[in-house]
mmCIF file of C-alpha atoms in Angstrom:
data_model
loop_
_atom_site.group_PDB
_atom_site.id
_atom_site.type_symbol
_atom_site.label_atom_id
_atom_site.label_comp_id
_atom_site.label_asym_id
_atom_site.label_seq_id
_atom_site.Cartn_x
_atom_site.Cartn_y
_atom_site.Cartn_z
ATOM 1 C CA UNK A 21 -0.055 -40.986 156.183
ATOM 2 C CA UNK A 22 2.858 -38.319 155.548
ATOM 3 C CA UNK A 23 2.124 -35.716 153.099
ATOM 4 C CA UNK A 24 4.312 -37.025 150.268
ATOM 5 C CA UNK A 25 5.025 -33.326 148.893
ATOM 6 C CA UNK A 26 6.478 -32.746 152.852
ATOM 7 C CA UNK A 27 9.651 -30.908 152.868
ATOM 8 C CA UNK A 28 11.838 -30.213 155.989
ATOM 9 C CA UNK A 29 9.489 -31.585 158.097
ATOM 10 C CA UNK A 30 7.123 -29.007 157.097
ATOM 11 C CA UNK A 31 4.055 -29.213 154.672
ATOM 12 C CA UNK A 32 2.097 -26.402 152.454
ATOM 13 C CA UNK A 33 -1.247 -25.990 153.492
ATOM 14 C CA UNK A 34 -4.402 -24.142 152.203
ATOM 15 C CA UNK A 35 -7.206 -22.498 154.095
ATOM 16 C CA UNK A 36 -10.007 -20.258 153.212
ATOM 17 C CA UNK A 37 -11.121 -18.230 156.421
ATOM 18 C CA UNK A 38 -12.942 -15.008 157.105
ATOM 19 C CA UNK A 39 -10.489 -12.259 156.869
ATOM 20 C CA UNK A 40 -11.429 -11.063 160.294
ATOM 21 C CA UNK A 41 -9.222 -13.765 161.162
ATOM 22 C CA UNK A 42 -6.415 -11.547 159.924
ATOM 23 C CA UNK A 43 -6.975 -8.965 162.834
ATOM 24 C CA UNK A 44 -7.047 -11.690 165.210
ATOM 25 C CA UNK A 45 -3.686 -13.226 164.017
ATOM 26 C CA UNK A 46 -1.825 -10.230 164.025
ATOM 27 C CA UNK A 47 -3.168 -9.179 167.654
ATOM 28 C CA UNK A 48 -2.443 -12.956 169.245
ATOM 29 C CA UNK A 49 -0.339 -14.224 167.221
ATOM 30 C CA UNK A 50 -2.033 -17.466 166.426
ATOM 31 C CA UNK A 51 -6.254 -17.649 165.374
ATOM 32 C CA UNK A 52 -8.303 -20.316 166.665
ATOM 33 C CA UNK A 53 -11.901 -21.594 166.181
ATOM 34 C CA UNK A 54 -14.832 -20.765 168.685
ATOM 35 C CA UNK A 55 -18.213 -22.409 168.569
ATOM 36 C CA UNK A 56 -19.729 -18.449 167.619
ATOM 37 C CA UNK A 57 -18.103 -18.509 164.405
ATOM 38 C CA UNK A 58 -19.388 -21.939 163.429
ATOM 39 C CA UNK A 59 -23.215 -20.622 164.445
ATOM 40 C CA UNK A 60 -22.766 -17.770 162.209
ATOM 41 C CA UNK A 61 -21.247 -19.510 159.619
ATOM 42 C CA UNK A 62 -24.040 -22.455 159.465
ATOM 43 C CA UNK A 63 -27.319 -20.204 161.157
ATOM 44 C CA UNK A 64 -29.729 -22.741 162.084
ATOM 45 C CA UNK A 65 -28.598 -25.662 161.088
ATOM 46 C CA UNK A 66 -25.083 -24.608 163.577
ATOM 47 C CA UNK A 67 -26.307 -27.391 166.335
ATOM 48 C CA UNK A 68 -26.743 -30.325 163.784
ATOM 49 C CA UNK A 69 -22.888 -29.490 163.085
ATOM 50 C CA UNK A 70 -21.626 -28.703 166.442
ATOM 51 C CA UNK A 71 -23.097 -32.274 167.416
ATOM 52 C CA UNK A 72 -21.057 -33.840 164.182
ATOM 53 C CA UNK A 73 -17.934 -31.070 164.946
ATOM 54 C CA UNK A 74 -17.842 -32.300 168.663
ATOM 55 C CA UNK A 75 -17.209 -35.699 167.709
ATOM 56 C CA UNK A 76 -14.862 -34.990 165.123
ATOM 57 C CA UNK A 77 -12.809 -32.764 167.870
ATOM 58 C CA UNK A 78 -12.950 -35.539 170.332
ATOM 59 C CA UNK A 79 -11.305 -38.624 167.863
ATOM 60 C CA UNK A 80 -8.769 -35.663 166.677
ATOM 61 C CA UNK A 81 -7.507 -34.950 169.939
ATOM 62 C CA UNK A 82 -7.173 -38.385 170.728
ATOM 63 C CA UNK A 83 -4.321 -38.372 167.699
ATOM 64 C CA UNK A 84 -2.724 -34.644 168.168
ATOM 65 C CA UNK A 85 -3.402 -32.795 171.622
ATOM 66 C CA UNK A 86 -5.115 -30.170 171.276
ATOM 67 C CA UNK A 87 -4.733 -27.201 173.358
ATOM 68 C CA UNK A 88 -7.086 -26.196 176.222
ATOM 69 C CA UNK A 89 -8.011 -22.941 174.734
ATOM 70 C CA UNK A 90 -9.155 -24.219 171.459
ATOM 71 C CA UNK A 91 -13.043 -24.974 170.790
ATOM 72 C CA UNK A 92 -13.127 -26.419 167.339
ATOM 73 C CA UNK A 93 -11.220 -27.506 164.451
ATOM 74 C CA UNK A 94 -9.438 -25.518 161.564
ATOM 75 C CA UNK A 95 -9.667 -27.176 158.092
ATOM 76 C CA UNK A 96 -7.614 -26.694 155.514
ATOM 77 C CA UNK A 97 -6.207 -28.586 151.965
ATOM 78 C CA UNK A 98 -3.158 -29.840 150.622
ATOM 79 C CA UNK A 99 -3.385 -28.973 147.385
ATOM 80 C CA UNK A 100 -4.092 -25.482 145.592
ATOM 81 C CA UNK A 101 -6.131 -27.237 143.355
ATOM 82 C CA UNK A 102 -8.789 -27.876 145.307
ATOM 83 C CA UNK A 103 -9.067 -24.906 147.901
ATOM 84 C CA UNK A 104 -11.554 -22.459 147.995
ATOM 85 C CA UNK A 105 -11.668 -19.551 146.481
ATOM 86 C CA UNK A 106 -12.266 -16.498 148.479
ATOM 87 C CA UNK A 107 -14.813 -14.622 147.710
ATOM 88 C CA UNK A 108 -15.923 -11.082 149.910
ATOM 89 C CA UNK A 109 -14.322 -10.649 153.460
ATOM 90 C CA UNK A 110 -13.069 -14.102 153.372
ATOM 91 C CA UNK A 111 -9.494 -14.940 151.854
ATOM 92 C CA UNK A 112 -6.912 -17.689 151.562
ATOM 93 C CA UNK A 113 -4.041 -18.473 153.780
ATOM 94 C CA UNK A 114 -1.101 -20.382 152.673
ATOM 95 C CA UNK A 115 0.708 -21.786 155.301
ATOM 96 C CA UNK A 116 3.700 -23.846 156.123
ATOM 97 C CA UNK A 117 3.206 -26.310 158.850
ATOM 98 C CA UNK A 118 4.984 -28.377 161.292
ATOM 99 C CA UNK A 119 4.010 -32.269 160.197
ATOM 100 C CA UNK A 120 3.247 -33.076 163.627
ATOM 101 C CA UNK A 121 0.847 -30.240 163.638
ATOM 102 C CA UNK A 122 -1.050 -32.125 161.152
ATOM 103 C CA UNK A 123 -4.056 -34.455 161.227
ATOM 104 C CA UNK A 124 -5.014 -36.005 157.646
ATOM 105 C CA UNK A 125 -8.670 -37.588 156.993
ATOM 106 C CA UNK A 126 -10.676 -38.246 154.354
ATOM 107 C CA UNK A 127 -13.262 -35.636 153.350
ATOM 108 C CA UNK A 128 -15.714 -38.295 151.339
ATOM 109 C CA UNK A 129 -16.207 -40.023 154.243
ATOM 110 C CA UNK A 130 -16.450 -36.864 156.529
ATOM 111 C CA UNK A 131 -19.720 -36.635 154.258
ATOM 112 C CA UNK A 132 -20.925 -39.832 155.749
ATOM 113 C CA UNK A 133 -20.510 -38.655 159.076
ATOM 114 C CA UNK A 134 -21.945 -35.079 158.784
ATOM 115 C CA UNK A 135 -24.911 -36.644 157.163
ATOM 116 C CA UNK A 136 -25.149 -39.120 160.459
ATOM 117 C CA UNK A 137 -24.507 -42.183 158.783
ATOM 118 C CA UNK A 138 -22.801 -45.584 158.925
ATOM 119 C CA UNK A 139 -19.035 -45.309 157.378
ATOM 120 C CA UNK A 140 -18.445 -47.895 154.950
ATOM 121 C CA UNK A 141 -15.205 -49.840 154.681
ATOM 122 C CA UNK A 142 -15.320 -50.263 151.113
ATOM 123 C CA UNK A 143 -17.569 -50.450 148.539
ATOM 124 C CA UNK A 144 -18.871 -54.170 149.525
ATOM 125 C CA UNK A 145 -19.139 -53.158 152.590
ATOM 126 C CA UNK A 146 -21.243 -50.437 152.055
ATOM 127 C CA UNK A 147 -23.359 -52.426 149.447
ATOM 128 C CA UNK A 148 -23.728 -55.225 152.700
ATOM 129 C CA UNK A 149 -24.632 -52.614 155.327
ATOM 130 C CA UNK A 150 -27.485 -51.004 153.060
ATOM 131 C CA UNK A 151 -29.063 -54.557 152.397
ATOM 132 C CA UNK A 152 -28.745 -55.615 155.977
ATOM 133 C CA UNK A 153 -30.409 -52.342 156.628
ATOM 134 C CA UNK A 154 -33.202 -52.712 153.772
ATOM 135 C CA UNK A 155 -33.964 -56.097 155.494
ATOM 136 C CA UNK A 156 -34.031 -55.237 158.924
ATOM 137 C CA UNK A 157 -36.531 -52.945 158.344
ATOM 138 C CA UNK A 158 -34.743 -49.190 158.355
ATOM 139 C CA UNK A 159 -34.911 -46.603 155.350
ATOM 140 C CA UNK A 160 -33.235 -43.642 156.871
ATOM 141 C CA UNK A 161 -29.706 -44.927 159.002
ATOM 142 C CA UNK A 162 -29.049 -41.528 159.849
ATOM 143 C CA UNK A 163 -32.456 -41.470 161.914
ATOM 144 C CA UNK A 164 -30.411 -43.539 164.431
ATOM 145 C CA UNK A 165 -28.453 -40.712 165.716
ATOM 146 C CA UNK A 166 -30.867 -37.509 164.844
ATOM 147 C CA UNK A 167 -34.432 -38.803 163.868
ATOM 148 C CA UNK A 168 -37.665 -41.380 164.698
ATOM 149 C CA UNK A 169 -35.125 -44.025 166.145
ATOM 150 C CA UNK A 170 -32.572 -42.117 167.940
ATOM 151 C CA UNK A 171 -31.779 -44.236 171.885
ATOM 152 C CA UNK A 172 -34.428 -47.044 170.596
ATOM 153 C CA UNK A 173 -31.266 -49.067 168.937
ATOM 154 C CA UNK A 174 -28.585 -48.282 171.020
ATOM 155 C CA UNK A 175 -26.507 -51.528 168.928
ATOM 156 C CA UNK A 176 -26.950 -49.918 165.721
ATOM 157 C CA UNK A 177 -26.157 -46.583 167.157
ATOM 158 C CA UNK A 178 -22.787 -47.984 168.659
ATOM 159 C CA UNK A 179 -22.204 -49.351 165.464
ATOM 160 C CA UNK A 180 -22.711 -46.143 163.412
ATOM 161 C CA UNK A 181 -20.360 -43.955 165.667
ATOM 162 C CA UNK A 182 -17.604 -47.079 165.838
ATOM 163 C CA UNK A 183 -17.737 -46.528 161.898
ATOM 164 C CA UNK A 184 -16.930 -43.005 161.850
ATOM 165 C CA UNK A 185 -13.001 -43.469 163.187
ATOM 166 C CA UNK A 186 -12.605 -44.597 159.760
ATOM 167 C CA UNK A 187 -12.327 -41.419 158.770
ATOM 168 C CA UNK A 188 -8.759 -41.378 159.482
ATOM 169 C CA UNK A 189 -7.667 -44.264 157.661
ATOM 170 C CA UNK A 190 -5.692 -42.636 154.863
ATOM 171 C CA UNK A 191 -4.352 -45.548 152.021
ATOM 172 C CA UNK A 192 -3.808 -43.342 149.141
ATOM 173 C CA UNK A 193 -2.462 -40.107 148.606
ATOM 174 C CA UNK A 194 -5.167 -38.448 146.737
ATOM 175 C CA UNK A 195 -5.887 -34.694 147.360
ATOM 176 C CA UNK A 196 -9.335 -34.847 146.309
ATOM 177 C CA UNK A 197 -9.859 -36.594 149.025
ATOM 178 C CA UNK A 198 -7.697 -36.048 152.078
ATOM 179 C CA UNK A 199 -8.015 -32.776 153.750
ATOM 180 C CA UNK A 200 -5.943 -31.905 156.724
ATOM 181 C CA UNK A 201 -7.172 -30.620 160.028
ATOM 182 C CA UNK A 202 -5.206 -27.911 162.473
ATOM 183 C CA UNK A 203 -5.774 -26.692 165.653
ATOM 184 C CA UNK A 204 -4.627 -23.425 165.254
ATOM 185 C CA UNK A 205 -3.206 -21.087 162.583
ATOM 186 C CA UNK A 206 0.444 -19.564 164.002
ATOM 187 C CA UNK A 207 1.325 -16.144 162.449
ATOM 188 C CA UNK A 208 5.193 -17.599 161.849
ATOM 189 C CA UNK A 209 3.665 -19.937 159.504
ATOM 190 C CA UNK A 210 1.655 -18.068 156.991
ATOM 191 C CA UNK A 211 3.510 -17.605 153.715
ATOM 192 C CA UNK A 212 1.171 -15.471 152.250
ATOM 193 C CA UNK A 213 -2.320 -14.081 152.299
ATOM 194 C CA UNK A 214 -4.080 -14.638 149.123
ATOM 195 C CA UNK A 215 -7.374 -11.960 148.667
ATOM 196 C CA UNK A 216 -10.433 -12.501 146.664
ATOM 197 C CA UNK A 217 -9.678 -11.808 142.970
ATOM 198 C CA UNK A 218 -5.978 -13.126 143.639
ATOM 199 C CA UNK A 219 -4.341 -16.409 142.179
ATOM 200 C CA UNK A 220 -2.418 -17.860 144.802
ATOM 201 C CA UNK A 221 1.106 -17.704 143.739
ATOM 202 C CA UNK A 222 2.524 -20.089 141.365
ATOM 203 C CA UNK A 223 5.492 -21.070 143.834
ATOM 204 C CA UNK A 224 3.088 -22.362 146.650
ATOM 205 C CA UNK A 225 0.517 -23.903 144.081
ATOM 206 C CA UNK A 226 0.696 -27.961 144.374
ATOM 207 C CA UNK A 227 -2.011 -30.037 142.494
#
């Protein structure tokens, strides 16, 4: 889906990063993710991501190449409504990006997937897949992937991960939901910086 608030080919963007990325951007020109950030973002709970993160960065690629330097994904919003706010050593980039930079999906459903579950198509569907579930047996779905069952249902588990491409199928334009995924951050398109205790300026703010 095309950001509907696109102009020039080019869409506002918002991202909350650790201001060491600043240093990083003005010595390369461009900041990317590595998988050492994501550790010491997450601690010990990093490899339950990086298993969810790796998937995610395989189906994204599939969509817009991503280049061979880059480890992991950079997320960011499309409305100022919604984005972080930075609190110490991190702060808020506001950036104006190519459209065919730019990879939508839907963060509710990312939820699914992060928690190792099945990713409904609707509401029904959902409601169908938990009986089916319920009846079959199975308490815990996401104990296909990560718990008691993981390899002993390798149907179910097929089924799970087949759900999870879902995550790009975009109907409505709703910022609460949709989030927007980069695989880099390009010094030529930052706008502006926005530090913690800022408001991000009126000009760039879209709700």
């Amino acid at each position: 889906m095309k950001n509907p608030n696109s102009k020039n080919g080019k869409s506002i963007l918002f991202t909350c990063q650790n201001n060491k990325s600043l240093d990083i951007l003005e010595k390369n020109g461009r900041f990317i993710n590595r998988k050492e950030y994501i550790r010491q973002h997450f601690g010990d709970i990093a490899p339950t991501i990086l298993r969810a993160y790796d998937w995610f960065v395989a189906a994204a690629s599939k969509k817009i190449r991503k280049p061979d330097d880059v480890q992991y994904q950079i997320w960011c919003v499309p409305s100022s409504d919604v984005c972080m706010k930075p609190i110490e050593n991190e702060v808020i980039y506001v950036l104006e990006v190519p459209d065919e930079e730019i990879l939508y999906f839907n963060s509710f459903k990312w939820d699914y997937i992060i928690n190792y579950h099945y990713v409904p198509e609707n509401e029904d569907d959902l409601e169908n897949y938990t009986k089916e579930m319920e009846l079959k047996g199975f308490a815990n779905t996401y104990e296909f992937l990560i718990g008691r069952y993981a390899g002993k249902f390798p149907l179910e588990e097929k089924r799970i991960r087949e759900s999870w491409k879902r995550i790009f199928d975009i109907s409505e334009w709703n910022t609460r939901e949709i989030q927007a995924n980069l695989w880099e951050i390009k010094k030529e398109w930052v706008k502006c910086i926005v530090n913690p205790g800022e408001a991000i300026p009126e000009k760039y703010c879209i709700g």
